[in-house]
JSON list of C-alpha atoms in Angstrom, two decimals:
[
{"chain": "A", "resi": 16, "resn": "UNK", "atom": "CA", "xyz": [24.19, 113.62, 144.98]},
{"chain": "A", "resi": 17, "resn": "UNK", "atom": "CA", "xyz": [24.87, 109.98, 144.24]},
{"chain": "A", "resi": 18, "resn": "UNK", "atom": "CA", "xyz": [22.68, 106.97, 143.69]},
{"chain": "A", "resi": 19, "resn": "UNK", "atom": "CA", "xyz": [25.01, 104.61, 145.58]},
{"chain": "A", "resi": 20, "resn": "UNK", "atom": "CA", "xyz": [25.94, 106.86, 148.47]},
{"chain": "A", "resi": 21, "resn": "UNK", "atom": "CA", "xyz": [25.44, 110.56, 149.19]},
{"chain": "A", "resi": 22, "resn": "UNK", "atom": "CA", "xyz": [28.54, 111.51, 147.11]},
{"chain": "A", "resi": 23, "resn": "UNK", "atom": "CA", "xyz": [28.99, 108.62, 144.61]},
{"chain": "A", "resi": 24, "resn": "UNK", "atom": "CA", "xyz": [26.95, 107.40, 141.72]},
{"chain": "A", "resi": 25, "resn": "UNK", "atom": "CA", "xyz": [27.00, 104.17, 139.66]},
{"chain": "A", "resi": 26, "resn": "UNK", "atom": "CA", "xyz": [28.30, 105.89, 136.53]},
{"chain": "A", "resi": 27, "resn": "UNK", "atom": "CA", "xyz": [31.48, 106.89, 138.29]},
{"chain": "A", "resi": 28, "resn": "UNK", "atom": "CA", "xyz": [32.33, 103.24, 138.86]},
{"chain": "A", "resi": 29, "resn": "UNK", "atom": "CA", "xyz": [31.39, 101.90, 135.40]},
{"chain": "A", "resi": 30, "resn": "UNK", "atom": "CA", "xyz": [33.99, 100.35, 133.08]},
{"chain": "A", "resi": 31, "resn": "UNK", "atom": "CA", "xyz": [35.29, 103.02, 130.69]},
{"chain": "A", "resi": 32, "resn": "UNK", "atom": "CA", "xyz": [35.44, 100.63, 127.66]},
{"chain": "A", "resi": 33, "resn": "UNK", "atom": "CA", "xyz": [32.38, 102.21, 126.18]},
{"chain": "A", "resi": 34, "resn": "UNK", "atom": "CA", "xyz": [30.93, 98.93, 124.99]},
{"chain": "A", "resi": 35, "resn": "UNK", "atom": "CA", "xyz": [27.20, 98.23, 125.47]},
{"chain": "A", "resi": 36, "resn": "UNK", "atom": "CA", "xyz": [27.99, 94.56, 125.95]},
{"chain": "A", "resi": 37, "resn": "UNK", "atom": "CA", "xyz": [30.70, 95.10, 128.57]},
{"chain": "A", "resi": 38, "resn": "UNK", "atom": "CA", "xyz": [31.03, 92.12, 130.86]},
{"chain": "A", "resi": 39, "resn": "UNK", "atom": "CA", "xyz": [32.81, 93.85, 133.73]},
{"chain": "A", "resi": 40, "resn": "UNK", "atom": "CA", "xyz": [32.18, 92.60, 137.28]},
{"chain": "A", "resi": 41, "resn": "UNK", "atom": "CA", "xyz": [29.70, 94.44, 139.49]},
{"chain": "A", "resi": 42, "resn": "UNK", "atom": "CA", "xyz": [31.14, 97.01, 141.86]},
{"chain": "A", "resi": 43, "resn": "UNK", "atom": "CA", "xyz": [31.67, 95.69, 145.40]},
{"chain": "A", "resi": 44, "resn": "UNK", "atom": "CA", "xyz": [29.75, 97.81, 147.91]},
{"chain": "A", "resi": 45, "resn": "UNK", "atom": "CA", "xyz": [32.60, 97.44, 150.39]},
{"chain": "A", "resi": 46, "resn": "UNK", "atom": "CA", "xyz": [34.66, 99.58, 148.08]},
{"chain": "A", "resi": 47, "resn": "UNK", "atom": "CA", "xyz": [31.88, 102.12, 147.62]},
{"chain": "A", "resi": 48, "resn": "UNK", "atom": "CA", "xyz": [31.32, 102.35, 151.39]},
{"chain": "A", "resi": 49, "resn": "UNK", "atom": "CA", "xyz": [35.02, 102.75, 152.07]},
{"chain": "A", "resi": 50, "resn": "UNK", "atom": "CA", "xyz": [35.31, 105.52, 149.46]},
{"chain": "A", "resi": 51, "resn": "UNK", "atom": "CA", "xyz": [32.38, 107.33, 151.04]},
{"chain": "A", "resi": 52, "resn": "UNK", "atom": "CA", "xyz": [34.09, 107.02, 154.45]},
{"chain": "A", "resi": 53, "resn": "UNK", "atom": "CA", "xyz": [37.27, 108.51, 152.92]},
{"chain": "A", "resi": 54, "resn": "UNK", "atom": "CA", "xyz": [35.26, 111.35, 151.29]},
{"chain": "A", "resi": 55, "resn": "UNK", "atom": "CA", "xyz": [33.59, 112.08, 154.67]},
{"chain": "A", "resi": 56, "resn": "UNK", "atom": "CA", "xyz": [37.01, 112.05, 156.40]},
{"chain": "A", "resi": 57, "resn": "UNK", "atom": "CA", "xyz": [38.71, 114.53, 154.02]},
{"chain": "A", "resi": 58, "resn": "UNK", "atom": "CA", "xyz": [35.67, 116.70, 153.44]},
{"chain": "A", "resi": 59, "resn": "UNK", "atom": "CA", "xyz": [36.43, 117.45, 149.80]},
{"chain": "A", "resi": 60, "resn": "UNK", "atom": "CA", "xyz": [35.50, 115.67, 146.49]},
{"chain": "A", "resi": 61, "resn": "UNK", "atom": "CA", "xyz": [37.29, 112.59, 145.29]},
{"chain": "A", "resi": 62, "resn": "UNK", "atom": "CA", "xyz": [37.62, 112.00, 141.55]},
{"chain": "A", "resi": 63, "resn": "UNK", "atom": "CA", "xyz": [37.42, 108.36, 140.32]},
{"chain": "A", "resi": 64, "resn": "UNK", "atom": "CA", "xyz": [39.69, 107.82, 137.31]},
{"chain": "A", "resi": 65, "resn": "UNK", "atom": "CA", "xyz": [38.98, 104.12, 137.02]},
{"chain": "A", "resi": 66, "resn": "UNK", "atom": "CA", "xyz": [37.06, 101.52, 139.04]},
{"chain": "A", "resi": 67, "resn": "UNK", "atom": "CA", "xyz": [35.48, 98.43, 137.48]},
{"chain": "A", "resi": 68, "resn": "UNK", "atom": "CA", "xyz": [37.18, 97.21, 134.32]},
{"chain": "A", "resi": 69, "resn": "UNK", "atom": "CA", "xyz": [36.40, 94.47, 131.85]},
{"chain": "A", "resi": 70, "resn": "UNK", "atom": "CA", "xyz": [39.34, 92.31, 130.63]},
{"chain": "A", "resi": 71, "resn": "UNK", "atom": "CA", "xyz": [39.55, 94.13, 127.31]},
{"chain": "A", "resi": 72, "resn": "UNK", "atom": "CA", "xyz": [39.67, 97.60, 128.85]},
{"chain": "A", "resi": 73, "resn": "UNK", "atom": "CA", "xyz": [42.11, 96.46, 131.55]},
{"chain": "A", "resi": 74, "resn": "UNK", "atom": "CA", "xyz": [44.47, 95.24, 128.79]},
{"chain": "A", "resi": 75, "resn": "UNK", "atom": "CA", "xyz": [44.01, 98.48, 126.86]},
{"chain": "A", "resi": 76, "resn": "UNK", "atom": "CA", "xyz": [45.05, 100.62, 129.80]},
{"chain": "A", "resi": 77, "resn": "UNK", "atom": "CA", "xyz": [48.07, 98.44, 130.72]},
{"chain": "A", "resi": 78, "resn": "UNK", "atom": "CA", "xyz": [46.48, 96.90, 133.83]},
{"chain": "A", "resi": 79, "resn": "UNK", "atom": "CA", "xyz": [48.03, 93.72, 135.32]},
{"chain": "A", "resi": 80, "resn": "UNK", "atom": "CA", "xyz": [46.38, 90.36, 134.62]},
{"chain": "A", "resi": 81, "resn": "UNK", "atom": "CA", "xyz": [45.23, 89.89, 138.19]},
{"chain": "A", "resi": 82, "resn": "UNK", "atom": "CA", "xyz": [44.04, 93.49, 138.59]},
{"chain": "A", "resi": 83, "resn": "UNK", "atom": "CA", "xyz": [41.65, 94.08, 141.45]},
{"chain": "A", "resi": 84, "resn": "UNK", "atom": "CA", "xyz": [39.71, 96.32, 139.04]},
{"chain": "A", "resi": 85, "resn": "UNK", "atom": "CA", "xyz": [38.57, 93.11, 137.29]},
{"chain": "A", "resi": 86, "resn": "UNK", "atom": "CA", "xyz": [36.93, 91.96, 140.51]},
{"chain": "A", "resi": 87, "resn": "UNK", "atom": "CA", "xyz": [35.16, 95.31, 141.15]},
{"chain": "A", "resi": 88, "resn": "UNK", "atom": "CA", "xyz": [37.08, 95.88, 144.34]},
{"chain": "A", "resi": 89, "resn": "UNK", "atom": "CA", "xyz": [39.52, 98.68, 143.26]},
{"chain": "A", "resi": 90, "resn": "UNK", "atom": "CA", "xyz": [39.53, 102.32, 142.27]},
{"chain": "A", "resi": 91, "resn": "UNK", "atom": "CA", "xyz": [42.11, 104.73, 140.98]},
{"chain": "A", "resi": 92, "resn": "UNK", "atom": "CA", "xyz": [41.35, 108.03, 142.55]},
{"chain": "A", "resi": 93, "resn": "UNK", "atom": "CA", "xyz": [42.69, 111.56, 143.09]},
{"chain": "A", "resi": 94, "resn": "UNK", "atom": "CA", "xyz": [41.92, 114.60, 145.10]},
{"chain": "A", "resi": 95, "resn": "UNK", "atom": "CA", "xyz": [42.98, 117.99, 143.63]},
{"chain": "A", "resi": 96, "resn": "UNK", "atom": "CA", "xyz": [43.39, 119.37, 147.23]},
{"chain": "A", "resi": 97, "resn": "UNK", "atom": "CA", "xyz": [45.90, 116.63, 148.39]},
{"chain": "A", "resi": 98, "resn": "UNK", "atom": "CA", "xyz": [49.18, 115.20, 147.24]},
{"chain": "A", "resi": 99, "resn": "UNK", "atom": "CA", "xyz": [49.19, 111.44, 146.60]},
{"chain": "A", "resi": 100, "resn": "UNK", "atom": "CA", "xyz": [51.21, 110.94, 149.78]},
{"chain": "A", "resi": 101, "resn": "UNK", "atom": "CA", "xyz": [48.74, 112.96, 151.90]},
{"chain": "A", "resi": 102, "resn": "UNK", "atom": "CA", "xyz": [45.80, 111.26, 150.20]},
{"chain": "A", "resi": 103, "resn": "UNK", "atom": "CA", "xyz": [47.25, 107.80, 150.95]},
{"chain": "A", "resi": 104, "resn": "UNK", "atom": "CA", "xyz": [47.68, 108.67, 154.61]},
{"chain": "A", "resi": 105, "resn": "UNK", "atom": "CA", "xyz": [44.00, 109.50, 154.81]},
{"chain": "A", "resi": 106, "resn": "UNK", "atom": "CA", "xyz": [43.05, 106.35, 152.92]},
{"chain": "A", "resi": 107, "resn": "UNK", "atom": "CA", "xyz": [45.00, 104.25, 155.45]},
{"chain": "A", "resi": 108, "resn": "UNK", "atom": "CA", "xyz": [42.74, 105.63, 158.17]},
{"chain": "A", "resi": 109, "resn": "UNK", "atom": "CA", "xyz": [39.80, 103.78, 156.59]},
{"chain": "A", "resi": 110, "resn": "UNK", "atom": "CA", "xyz": [39.87, 100.19, 157.94]},
{"chain": "A", "resi": 111, "resn": "UNK", "atom": "CA", "xyz": [38.92, 98.55, 154.61]},
{"chain": "A", "resi": 112, "resn": "UNK", "atom": "CA", "xyz": [41.77, 100.31, 152.80]},
{"chain": "A", "resi": 113, "resn": "UNK", "atom": "CA", "xyz": [44.21, 99.83, 155.68]},
{"chain": "A", "resi": 114, "resn": "UNK", "atom": "CA", "xyz": [43.59, 96.06, 155.37]},
{"chain": "A", "resi": 115, "resn": "UNK", "atom": "CA", "xyz": [43.68, 96.32, 151.58]},
{"chain": "A", "resi": 116, "resn": "UNK", "atom": "CA", "xyz": [45.82, 97.80, 148.87]},
{"chain": "A", "resi": 117, "resn": "UNK", "atom": "CA", "xyz": [47.04, 101.39, 148.66]},
{"chain": "A", "resi": 118, "resn": "UNK", "atom": "CA", "xyz": [49.39, 102.39, 145.84]},
{"chain": "A", "resi": 119, "resn": "UNK", "atom": "CA", "xyz": [50.86, 105.81, 145.20]},
{"chain": "A", "resi": 120, "resn": "UNK", "atom": "CA", "xyz": [51.27, 107.23, 141.67]},
{"chain": "A", "resi": 121, "resn": "UNK", "atom": "CA", "xyz": [52.11, 110.66, 140.35]},
{"chain": "A", "resi": 122, "resn": "UNK", "atom": "CA", "xyz": [48.47, 111.17, 139.32]},
{"chain": "A", "resi": 123, "resn": "UNK", "atom": "CA", "xyz": [46.87, 109.99, 142.64]},
{"chain": "A", "resi": 124, "resn": "UNK", "atom": "CA", "xyz": [46.34, 106.67, 144.42]},
{"chain": "A", "resi": 125, "resn": "UNK", "atom": "CA", "xyz": [44.97, 103.20, 143.89]},
{"chain": "A", "resi": 126, "resn": "UNK", "atom": "CA", "xyz": [42.85, 101.77, 146.65]},
{"chain": "A", "resi": 127, "resn": "UNK", "atom": "CA", "xyz": [41.31, 98.31, 146.97]},
{"chain": "A", "resi": 128, "resn": "UNK", "atom": "CA", "xyz": [39.47, 96.12, 149.46]},
{"chain": "A", "resi": 129, "resn": "UNK", "atom": "CA", "xyz": [41.40, 92.89, 148.83]},
{"chain": "A", "resi": 130, "resn": "UNK", "atom": "CA", "xyz": [41.36, 91.88, 152.50]},
{"chain": "A", "resi": 131, "resn": "UNK", "atom": "CA", "xyz": [45.16, 91.72, 152.97]},
{"chain": "A", "resi": 132, "resn": "UNK", "atom": "CA", "xyz": [47.56, 94.63, 153.30]},
{"chain": "A", "resi": 133, "resn": "UNK", "atom": "CA", "xyz": [49.55, 95.68, 150.20]},
{"chain": "A", "resi": 134, "resn": "UNK", "atom": "CA", "xyz": [51.48, 98.87, 149.66]},
{"chain": "A", "resi": 135, "resn": "UNK", "atom": "CA", "xyz": [53.51, 100.28, 146.75]},
{"chain": "A", "resi": 136, "resn": "UNK", "atom": "CA", "xyz": [54.88, 103.59, 145.52]},
{"chain": "A", "resi": 137, "resn": "UNK", "atom": "CA", "xyz": [55.31, 104.11, 141.79]},
{"chain": "A", "resi": 138, "resn": "UNK", "atom": "CA", "xyz": [55.73, 107.86, 141.89]},
{"chain": "A", "resi": 139, "resn": "UNK", "atom": "CA", "xyz": [58.47, 109.26, 139.69]},
{"chain": "A", "resi": 140, "resn": "UNK", "atom": "CA", "xyz": [58.52, 106.27, 137.26]}
]
């Protein structure tokens, strides 16, 4: 049970910097709603590795300067039941993600609600 949607809670989206004075952006509810739609579509749990990030944490994890995580509109996610390729195909069925960013990685996928289509595949790097 979540406190944002039926399956997601605020703590899953929090910056992982661990600082009490973290100045990360608030999570965009469009992202949360799209993730819930994806969860409903696949019918199995989605694990959020990273969502909102402050600048310091983004730098620490090697995120790009203009990372969508800094805006609260991105999440790095995986599903133990699906390959990244299969997971990305399902994500593309969600209109907000289809119109946004979907990136494939060996560990899972990045999704964002940037409002313009972007795709990349960094598997095997």
